[in-house]
XYZ file of C-alpha atoms in Angstrom:
644
model
C -2.119 -64.034 -10.781
C 1.317 -63.353 -11.685
C 0.491 -60.563 -13.776
C -1.471 -59.551 -10.681
C 1.277 -59.547 -8.347
C 3.847 -57.784 -11.095
C 1.439 -55.003 -11.381
C 1.441 -54.832 -7.539
C 5.243 -54.873 -7.328
C 5.338 -52.168 -10.479
C 3.224 -50.384 -8.209
C 5.304 -49.938 -5.266
C 8.313 -49.045 -7.080
C 9.882 -45.731 -6.809
C 8.876 -43.451 -9.149
C 12.576 -43.869 -11.220
C 12.056 -47.680 -11.614
C 8.606 -47.667 -13.289
C 8.373 -47.751 -16.738
C 8.639 -43.957 -17.700
C 5.168 -42.603 -19.630
C 4.975 -41.824 -22.987
C 5.616 -38.014 -23.948
C 2.798 -35.750 -25.089
C 3.568 -33.722 -28.731
C 3.188 -30.347 -28.737
C 0.326 -29.645 -31.026
C 2.950 -28.788 -33.916
C 4.820 -31.969 -33.547
C 1.827 -33.908 -33.521
C 0.318 -32.394 -36.796
C 3.622 -32.908 -38.535
C 4.117 -36.310 -36.973
C 7.400 -35.769 -35.757
C 8.949 -36.929 -32.544
C 8.205 -34.488 -30.213
C 10.714 -34.461 -26.941
C 8.438 -33.158 -24.485
C 10.442 -30.112 -23.119
C 8.861 -26.193 -23.061
C 9.844 -25.456 -25.707
C 10.405 -28.470 -28.014
C 13.523 -28.873 -29.449
C 12.018 -28.838 -32.807
C 9.865 -26.023 -32.587
C 12.924 -23.940 -31.071
C 14.809 -24.745 -34.066
C 11.661 -23.657 -36.199
C 11.313 -20.510 -33.873
C 7.920 -21.244 -33.676
C 5.447 -21.069 -30.459
C 5.276 -24.434 -29.084
C 2.098 -25.264 -27.631
C 0.943 -28.354 -25.559
C -2.486 -29.707 -25.706
C -4.782 -29.829 -22.144
C -5.519 -33.274 -21.458
C -8.359 -33.853 -19.200
C -6.471 -36.550 -16.720
C -8.664 -39.511 -15.212
C -8.057 -40.053 -11.476
C -9.095 -42.494 -8.740
C -10.632 -40.984 -5.849
C -12.526 -42.556 -2.825
C -16.531 -42.474 -3.182
C -16.411 -40.949 0.577
C -14.162 -37.784 -0.922
C -17.028 -37.633 -3.529
C -19.518 -37.644 -1.312
C -17.824 -34.964 0.939
C -17.730 -32.335 -1.569
C -21.615 -33.042 -2.465
C -22.693 -32.485 1.094
C -20.052 -29.485 1.345
C -21.959 -28.179 -1.686
C -25.059 -28.506 -0.348
C -24.645 -26.851 3.368
C -22.941 -23.907 1.328
C -26.510 -23.272 -0.922
C -28.583 -23.803 2.280
C -26.380 -21.075 3.953
C -26.595 -18.850 0.985
C -30.744 -19.208 0.887
C -31.041 -18.961 4.266
C -29.077 -15.837 4.308
C -31.329 -14.494 1.627
C -34.204 -14.870 3.113
C -33.631 -13.672 6.261
C -35.404 -10.771 7.087
C -35.991 -10.034 10.522
C -35.370 -12.321 13.691
C -36.962 -15.458 14.224
C -37.466 -18.635 16.165
C -34.385 -21.013 15.471
C -34.529 -23.896 17.691
C -31.719 -25.283 15.940
C -29.835 -22.287 17.077
C -31.094 -22.100 20.431
C -29.707 -26.114 20.723
C -26.457 -25.103 19.073
C -26.376 -22.262 21.678
C -27.373 -25.081 24.511
C -24.328 -27.135 23.351
C -21.790 -24.299 24.545
C -21.278 -22.956 20.723
C -19.626 -19.955 20.379
C -22.125 -17.400 18.297
C -19.342 -14.819 17.888
C -16.758 -16.257 15.675
C -15.716 -18.554 12.888
C -15.787 -22.183 13.373
C -11.659 -21.483 10.992
C -9.249 -19.494 12.838
C -7.785 -16.842 10.362
C -4.273 -17.731 8.920
C -3.043 -14.927 6.893
C 0.190 -15.009 4.919
C 3.437 -12.813 6.006
C 6.442 -13.477 5.087
C 6.287 -15.972 4.147
C 4.985 -18.536 7.082
C 1.282 -17.679 8.264
C 0.375 -15.369 10.860
C -2.516 -15.906 13.292
C -4.972 -13.032 14.034
C -7.106 -13.470 17.066
C -10.598 -12.795 17.001
C -10.751 -10.306 20.105
C -8.052 -7.952 18.735
C -9.525 -4.816 18.106
C -7.794 -4.162 14.723
C -9.765 -7.591 14.059
C -12.999 -6.318 15.136
C -12.958 -2.654 13.276
C -11.623 -3.672 10.271
C -9.468 -5.655 7.579
C -6.142 -4.507 9.335
C -2.741 -4.043 8.549
C 0.611 -5.888 9.408
C 2.385 -3.891 12.829
C 4.509 -1.346 11.111
C 7.839 -2.494 10.573
C 10.280 0.425 12.042
C 13.554 0.190 9.651
C 14.617 2.771 13.058
C 15.816 0.539 15.246
C 17.965 -1.349 12.767
C 19.911 1.982 12.252
C 19.800 2.621 16.018
C 21.262 -0.862 16.057
C 24.249 0.222 14.640
C 25.061 3.213 16.972
C 26.239 3.559 20.277
C 24.027 5.301 22.747
C 25.940 7.569 24.893
C 25.715 8.256 28.800
C 23.510 11.350 29.295
C 24.293 13.654 31.502
C 23.814 13.032 35.364
C 21.039 15.357 35.769
C 19.699 13.972 32.781
C 20.332 10.121 34.117
C 18.490 10.999 36.687
C 15.696 12.850 35.181
C 14.833 10.067 32.832
C 14.936 7.341 35.770
C 12.710 9.606 38.213
C 10.166 9.634 35.157
C 9.863 6.046 34.067
C 9.124 5.361 37.597
C 6.698 8.189 38.267
C 4.768 7.207 34.855
C 4.514 3.630 33.332
C 6.176 2.676 37.289
C 3.400 3.810 38.796
C 1.226 0.931 36.610
C 3.641 -1.998 36.628
C 6.491 -3.236 38.725
C 9.894 -2.295 36.821
C 12.206 -2.638 39.715
C 12.961 -1.129 43.343
C 13.765 2.361 42.933
C 15.972 2.807 45.600
C 18.382 0.615 44.165
C 17.914 1.019 40.937
C 18.984 5.646 41.956
C 22.058 3.542 44.083
C 23.276 2.105 41.137
C 23.179 5.319 38.928
C 25.086 6.803 41.333
C 27.898 4.752 41.401
C 27.600 4.611 37.966
C 28.320 8.447 37.884
C 31.064 7.488 40.593
C 33.011 4.457 39.353
C 31.370 3.011 36.030
C 33.755 0.077 36.033
C 32.095 -1.086 39.576
C 28.837 -1.958 37.867
C 28.217 -5.397 36.071
C 26.555 -5.124 32.143
C 22.870 -6.508 33.563
C 23.039 -3.098 35.718
C 23.815 -0.972 32.857
C 21.383 -2.698 30.791
C 18.578 -2.001 33.326
C 19.481 1.247 33.019
C 19.639 2.270 29.809
C 16.284 0.678 29.268
C 15.205 2.640 31.910
C 16.271 5.708 30.118
C 14.378 4.437 26.856
C 11.460 4.555 29.269
C 11.736 7.425 30.753
C 13.040 9.142 27.428
C 9.603 7.658 25.870
C 7.196 9.019 28.370
C 8.563 12.240 28.740
C 7.767 13.650 25.524
C 5.808 16.149 24.620
C 6.619 17.881 21.489
C 6.544 16.336 17.946
C 9.559 14.326 17.043
C 12.493 16.061 15.660
C 13.326 16.039 11.687
C 15.374 12.931 11.928
C 12.224 11.068 12.917
C 13.753 9.033 15.324
C 11.521 7.593 18.390
C 12.666 9.017 21.790
C 14.342 6.211 23.559
C 15.634 4.364 20.822
C 19.142 4.620 20.872
C 18.987 3.727 24.511
C 16.739 0.907 23.933
C 19.241 -1.035 21.471
C 22.314 -0.405 23.424
C 20.249 -2.389 26.758
C 19.625 -4.565 23.622
C 22.993 -5.391 22.745
C 24.111 -5.673 26.529
C 21.622 -8.882 27.045
C 21.774 -10.686 23.942
C 21.546 -14.212 25.808
C 20.028 -15.268 29.012
C 21.847 -17.649 31.146
C 20.767 -21.100 32.019
C 20.050 -19.720 35.473
C 18.426 -15.874 34.924
C 18.688 -13.432 37.900
C 15.332 -11.632 39.179
C 16.904 -8.477 37.379
C 16.481 -10.546 33.906
C 13.351 -11.083 34.154
C 12.684 -7.067 35.199
C 14.854 -6.265 31.975
C 12.758 -8.248 29.883
C 9.517 -7.177 31.329
C 10.587 -3.617 30.544
C 12.061 -4.550 27.045
C 8.317 -5.723 26.320
C 6.555 -2.184 27.492
C 9.229 -0.185 25.192
C 8.651 -2.460 22.471
C 4.579 -1.541 23.161
C 5.556 2.023 22.468
C 7.168 1.056 19.227
C 3.946 -0.656 18.108
C 5.371 -3.948 17.940
C 2.651 -5.785 19.661
C 3.978 -9.383 18.942
C 7.271 -8.442 20.053
C 6.075 -7.356 23.258
C 3.861 -10.514 23.421
C 6.901 -12.395 22.635
C 8.802 -10.888 25.444
C 6.743 -11.032 28.146
C 5.932 -14.710 27.145
C 9.783 -15.067 27.608
C 9.805 -13.356 30.804
C 6.907 -15.426 32.423
C 8.797 -18.761 31.612
C 11.745 -17.685 33.041
C 9.392 -16.655 35.839
C 8.516 -20.310 36.058
C 12.111 -21.539 36.200
C 13.101 -19.301 39.427
C 9.938 -20.505 40.793
C 7.829 -16.501 40.933
C 4.349 -18.248 40.627
C 5.070 -20.168 44.208
C 5.455 -18.442 47.221
C 8.607 -18.579 49.197
C 8.596 -19.268 52.552
C 9.941 -16.816 55.533
C 12.561 -19.156 56.575
C 14.424 -19.402 52.668
C 13.809 -15.551 52.052
C 13.135 -13.370 55.517
C 13.631 -9.927 53.913
C 10.110 -8.982 53.180
C 10.804 -6.666 50.506
C 12.423 -8.892 48.713
C 9.525 -11.341 48.655
C 7.185 -8.594 47.398
C 9.579 -7.873 44.662
C 9.382 -11.645 43.268
C 5.443 -11.120 44.049
C 4.642 -7.962 42.512
C 7.255 -8.676 39.648
C 5.306 -11.961 38.908
C 1.928 -10.219 38.894
C 3.212 -7.431 36.833
C 4.013 -10.269 33.950
C 0.742 -11.935 34.554
C -1.214 -8.464 33.760
C 0.858 -8.082 30.641
C 0.318 -11.215 29.662
C -3.080 -11.072 29.716
C -3.450 -7.488 28.782
C -1.087 -8.066 25.464
C -3.222 -11.308 24.864
C -6.842 -9.190 24.815
C -5.047 -6.664 22.282
C -3.891 -9.159 19.990
C -6.300 -11.928 20.441
C -4.011 -14.724 21.427
C -4.479 -17.070 24.461
C -2.510 -16.800 27.496
C 0.374 -18.328 29.007
C -0.848 -19.906 31.905
C -3.986 -21.149 33.610
C -4.915 -19.497 36.857
C -5.428 -22.599 38.748
C -1.503 -23.073 38.397
C -0.255 -20.071 39.907
C -0.054 -20.243 43.650
C 1.277 -17.195 44.491
C -0.060 -14.739 47.025
C -1.570 -11.093 46.005
C 0.339 -8.231 46.622
C 0.714 -6.641 50.405
C 2.155 -3.657 52.213
C 1.879 -5.696 55.347
C 5.345 -5.838 57.201
C 6.600 -3.039 54.752
C 8.236 0.354 56.086
C 7.103 3.520 54.245
C 10.843 3.573 52.758
C 10.323 0.013 51.021
C 6.490 1.080 49.994
C 7.851 3.713 47.996
C 10.000 0.680 45.945
C 6.825 -0.692 44.634
C 3.770 -0.080 42.583
C 1.089 0.127 45.113
C -0.176 -3.169 46.133
C -4.427 -2.160 46.092
C -3.662 -0.960 42.869
C -1.232 -3.973 41.113
C -4.909 -6.370 43.186
C -7.268 -4.018 40.830
C -5.286 -4.746 37.988
C -4.836 -8.622 38.462
C -8.811 -8.700 39.135
C -9.219 -6.996 35.628
C -6.583 -9.116 33.823
C -8.470 -12.157 35.110
C -11.484 -11.301 33.891
C -9.727 -10.132 30.295
C -8.562 -13.333 30.369
C -12.273 -14.794 31.402
C -13.646 -12.765 28.198
C -10.954 -14.265 25.562
C -11.420 -18.203 26.901
C -15.232 -17.826 27.312
C -16.301 -15.156 24.634
C -14.032 -15.446 21.798
C -13.335 -19.490 22.083
C -14.353 -21.957 19.725
C -14.620 -24.709 22.340
C -17.173 -26.451 23.622
C -18.417 -25.369 26.795
C -20.736 -26.381 29.144
C -22.725 -22.815 29.609
C -24.545 -21.157 27.242
C -23.415 -17.877 25.104
C -25.938 -15.693 27.772
C -24.952 -17.577 30.990
C -21.361 -16.604 29.726
C -21.971 -13.193 29.456
C -23.852 -13.344 32.911
C -20.954 -14.522 34.336
C -18.627 -11.853 32.777
C -20.474 -9.021 34.073
C -20.798 -10.039 37.660
C -17.188 -10.406 37.827
C -16.958 -7.060 36.166
C -19.624 -6.269 38.935
C -17.972 -7.545 41.796
C -14.881 -5.329 40.556
C -16.456 -1.887 40.875
C -18.143 -2.627 44.126
C -13.971 -4.141 45.654
C -12.535 -1.031 44.467
C -10.908 0.916 47.343
C -11.879 4.712 47.190
C -8.312 5.855 46.762
C -8.747 3.931 43.274
C -12.552 5.285 42.673
C -13.464 7.843 39.867
C -16.268 10.258 41.712
C -18.183 12.688 39.876
C -16.909 15.646 41.843
C -13.255 14.210 39.565
C -14.506 15.541 36.612
C -13.579 18.821 37.317
C -9.925 18.029 38.837
C -6.972 16.329 37.861
C -6.818 12.759 38.926
C -3.507 10.585 38.877
C -2.925 9.515 35.414
C -2.379 5.575 36.823
C -5.840 5.641 38.072
C -7.642 7.054 35.089
C -5.506 3.855 33.000
C -6.936 1.287 35.743
C -10.714 2.876 34.513
C -9.769 3.021 30.562
C -8.785 -0.929 31.372
C -12.062 -1.662 33.020
C -14.118 0.155 30.418
C -12.049 -1.503 27.474
C -12.706 -5.522 29.170
C -16.615 -4.049 29.412
C -15.393 -2.753 25.111
C -14.495 -6.388 24.446
C -17.586 -8.444 25.976
C -20.135 -6.043 24.577
C -19.099 -4.728 21.068
C -19.882 -7.920 19.190
C -23.398 -7.981 20.591
C -23.666 -4.152 19.424
C -22.165 -5.313 16.147
C -25.131 -7.922 16.079
C -27.895 -5.037 17.286
C -26.693 -2.936 14.346
C -26.538 -5.730 11.743
C -30.297 -6.937 12.482
C -31.486 -3.478 12.918
C -29.978 -2.394 9.648
C -31.892 -5.579 8.285
C -35.512 -5.036 9.026
C -35.736 -1.580 8.361
C -34.601 0.550 11.606
C -36.564 -0.899 14.250
C -35.214 -2.761 17.371
C -38.786 -4.076 18.810
C -38.041 -7.832 18.643
C -34.283 -7.791 20.022
C -34.481 -8.752 23.482
C -34.213 -5.918 26.004
C -31.067 -7.364 27.339
C -29.212 -7.193 24.264
C -29.971 -3.550 23.670
C -28.889 -2.980 27.276
C -25.761 -4.806 26.836
C -25.519 -3.120 23.008
C -25.994 0.782 25.061
C -23.492 -0.099 27.674
C -20.734 -0.393 25.040
C -21.585 2.467 23.854
C -21.234 4.462 27.108
C -17.872 2.486 28.578
C -16.668 3.628 24.740
C -17.862 7.289 25.316
C -16.591 7.116 28.782
C -13.236 6.304 27.856
C -13.034 8.653 25.535
C -13.893 11.270 27.911
C -11.254 10.218 30.187
C -8.637 10.320 27.719
C -9.725 13.552 26.547
C -9.649 15.141 29.847
C -6.049 13.620 30.428
C -5.245 15.555 27.215
C -6.335 19.003 28.165
C -4.866 18.776 31.636
C -1.365 17.466 30.326
C -1.313 14.201 31.753
C -1.604 12.540 28.518
C 1.313 9.826 27.298
C 1.666 11.271 24.083
C 3.796 8.255 23.004
C 1.506 5.681 25.136
C 0.350 2.532 23.385
C -2.585 1.782 25.292
C -3.945 5.205 25.193
C -4.049 5.293 21.302
C -5.365 2.243 21.521
C -8.250 2.680 24.137
C -8.969 5.582 22.087
C -9.051 3.704 19.107
C -11.623 1.100 20.107
C -14.106 3.925 21.518
C -13.840 5.933 18.275
C -14.830 2.331 16.551
C -17.960 2.003 18.932
C -18.766 5.354 18.483
C -18.427 4.985 14.766
C -21.221 2.658 14.958
C -22.942 4.253 18.020
C -23.141 7.449 15.464
C -25.700 5.932 13.220
C -28.098 5.649 15.406
C -31.482 8.163 15.296
C -31.957 8.329 19.159
C -31.309 10.884 20.758
C -27.901 10.344 21.592
C -26.417 9.919 18.439
C -25.583 13.757 17.431
C -23.472 13.251 20.936
C -21.879 10.323 19.539
C -21.035 11.637 16.649
C -19.371 14.820 18.021
C -17.482 12.661 20.007
C -16.459 10.388 17.420
C -15.067 13.517 15.334
C -13.119 14.685 18.603
C -11.642 11.242 19.083
C -10.544 10.957 15.584
C -9.012 14.773 15.812
C -6.925 13.635 18.818
C -5.939 10.347 17.554
C -4.638 12.389 13.960
C -2.833 14.700 16.174
C -1.122 11.901 18.543
C -0.021 10.434 14.782
C 1.781 13.732 14.151
C 3.628 13.583 17.412
C 5.562 10.248 16.679
C 2.969 7.901 18.467
C 3.222 4.816 15.999
C 0.346 2.935 17.593
C -1.772 6.087 16.237
C -0.733 6.237 12.763
C -0.967 2.494 12.379
C -4.994 3.143 13.873
C -5.581 6.659 12.070
C -5.342 3.980 8.870
C -8.016 1.909 10.276
C -10.223 4.609 11.512
C -10.248 6.492 8.523
C -11.328 2.969 6.511
C -14.654 2.858 8.522
C -15.218 6.107 8.400
C -15.357 6.262 4.592
C -17.368 2.774 4.886
C -19.426 4.764 7.116
C -19.873 7.573 4.436
C -20.528 5.188 1.810
C -23.308 3.301 3.811
C -25.400 6.644 4.317
C -24.852 7.253 0.879
C -26.614 4.269 0.074
C -29.361 4.873 2.153
C -29.691 8.749 0.940
C -28.986 9.867 4.675
C -26.634 12.673 5.415
C -26.806 12.138 9.054
C -29.452 9.743 10.416
C -29.182 6.249 10.091
C -30.291 3.116 11.219
C -31.857 2.208 14.734
C -29.265 0.922 16.506
C -30.284 1.552 20.524
C -33.416 2.755 21.264
C -32.861 5.300 24.317
C -35.571 5.004 27.472
C -37.523 8.502 27.624
C -35.378 8.899 31.143
C -32.201 8.399 29.704
C -29.477 10.109 31.036
C -27.047 12.206 28.599
C -23.988 10.368 27.634
C -21.664 12.615 28.559
C -22.845 12.274 32.089
C -22.706 8.402 32.261
C -19.516 6.266 33.272
C -19.235 3.013 32.810
C -20.080 1.607 36.127
C -23.246 3.688 36.112
C -24.140 1.992 32.713
C -23.406 -1.580 34.679
C -25.714 -0.634 37.504
C -28.704 0.167 35.264
C -32.152 -1.559 35.714
C -31.664 -3.636 32.559
C -28.440 -4.741 32.780
C -29.434 -5.468 36.626
C -32.386 -7.547 35.551
C -30.162 -9.249 32.704
C -28.005 -10.808 35.707
C -30.296 -11.948 37.906
C -32.064 -13.424 35.333
C -31.525 -17.386 34.916
C -33.148 -18.222 31.155
C -32.817 -14.975 29.658
C -31.277 -15.445 26.212
C -29.636 -12.476 23.958
C -31.117 -13.442 20.392
C -27.508 -13.845 19.021
C -26.815 -15.953 16.042
C -25.002 -19.199 15.767
C -22.516 -17.741 13.899
C -21.348 -14.248 12.734
C -19.715 -15.305 9.592
C -18.103 -13.627 6.421
C -21.663 -13.095 4.942
C -22.892 -11.906 7.659
C -19.729 -9.315 7.816
C -20.761 -8.057 4.033
C -22.658 -4.821 4.704
C -21.394 -1.986 3.406
C -21.307 -0.389 6.660
C -18.539 -1.835 8.330
C -16.847 -4.686 6.134
C -14.460 -4.476 3.250
C -13.566 -1.082 3.781
C -9.610 -1.655 3.017
C -10.840 -2.504 -0.773
C -10.203 1.222 -1.734
C -6.712 1.284 -0.552
C -3.117 0.251 -2.249
C -2.070 -3.090 -0.942
C 0.930 -3.012 0.920
C 3.611 -5.644 2.085
C 2.408 -7.656 4.865
C -1.041 -6.995 4.195
C -3.656 -8.577 6.566
C -7.175 -9.065 5.824
C -9.263 -10.261 8.221
C -12.934 -9.664 9.619
C -14.659 -9.360 13.082
């Protein structure tokens, strides 16, 4: 008993007080029967200038039986998955899969999140990120120009140049998001050129970030020989002014952070932009922007609308940027109680100060839908509805958005030959992207199945084919809108969203071009034009386009390998069968595709299943047309490998 107690006490003592274990001798000392100090190399070998090697010891360790059983069960599960994958050659009835879907499992994503090492803390890649969908992606560009710009002092532009930059900012990006009351900014700018000392540092900071946005959105030609990003020196000056946010911020602080986020998007710093918007929203919470302010507390209607429009701009950007990088949104809809923006009670001059209320309201609705897509279709949470029901709910909201859109914001067929306001085009591009985000995993699934079963889609449910076709039509419509903007000169050369929407469309067109239906050639032509335009944007200095070009080139190489493996040059798998009465894709808008008969039937049915598998795992993505396309590229620092 005493021996047992002694053993227990010794086992509980710290390592320093335990009896030291006997040192293992190296091979040479063991053979010569000499004492070895256990160092690497040992003293004897070092003095003799001999190689010091130690024998490998297979140590015995004590583990719980439950741990061994867990390892054996995991081994059996992996073996079953491999066998199921090898034996799968078509679409079969799977009652277990149906039960899993009814329990609310998400068939689109893996059960484990992607965390990839990066300097040295891991960085999370969301499932909904475009770069994650298309291929294994690289880390966002690290632009060394910013550090250099921080060491320089930007000079004030001339008075005409300053007003030109401010007006450009308000007439471009300011048409899509609330920046600041434009008349107040122009008044401040006039004061700056009369008596600069009359301005506080916050006003100067706001002017400089507006200069940065104005210069970025006025560029129409390639960058100069220095390669400096337009507006970067102004942005760096603004950053040096606003280094610390006070405990009780003003509304100007929050507006500046929003503009910081917008310029970070121009720099292709998506994570920085996401961080700035998150900070702005949290500051907005501290001053109650998410709540209605009573008229007796703030009688000025324009001041109240400034708060309202600023909050909803942050809301839109939070959800938009979340969908771009695949992160969850910051705030739930039920926590927001502030009214929607309105022009009621504002004078014409006050209306000109702000972003259009109808436009912002439409953007808010799209942002809510985008947040719903991320939360319901790209979530690992157990949800009460089946996957098919969640897709139906998303598409009903998209259809309702189209029906509620004011005539002033609609795109009509006769607009194809005329120039439409750029901010209206951006609104419809955002709508198309929501459709693509909701349907592209279905398109990928249809491609995977049609490729596996020898080029037929007869066993795929019609609703699934209709949704996959809608994805292709939405991508084609986005491409045509962007190309039309490029031709008529309204394209924002350095705009992040324009490059991102073009890249997202190109990846969908890449899959659609592999079909052998009547639209394949049209999709192939659109893909080639979209690729050319993306490369043109890269040459003009669009940093996001430069990154996306690398991903798209890898996809194109993968498709070429896929075709070569099948001995084909232009024909591919039978991805989406076109009906005999199908119209040409270049005349199809996303709205028309949504109101098609097959999609309409899908939305009215209550028991429709899409035939989606329980999980699109790594093995499902190991096919030569899409995955592993960066294997032939040189590794770069910060390289990130992910799947769907």
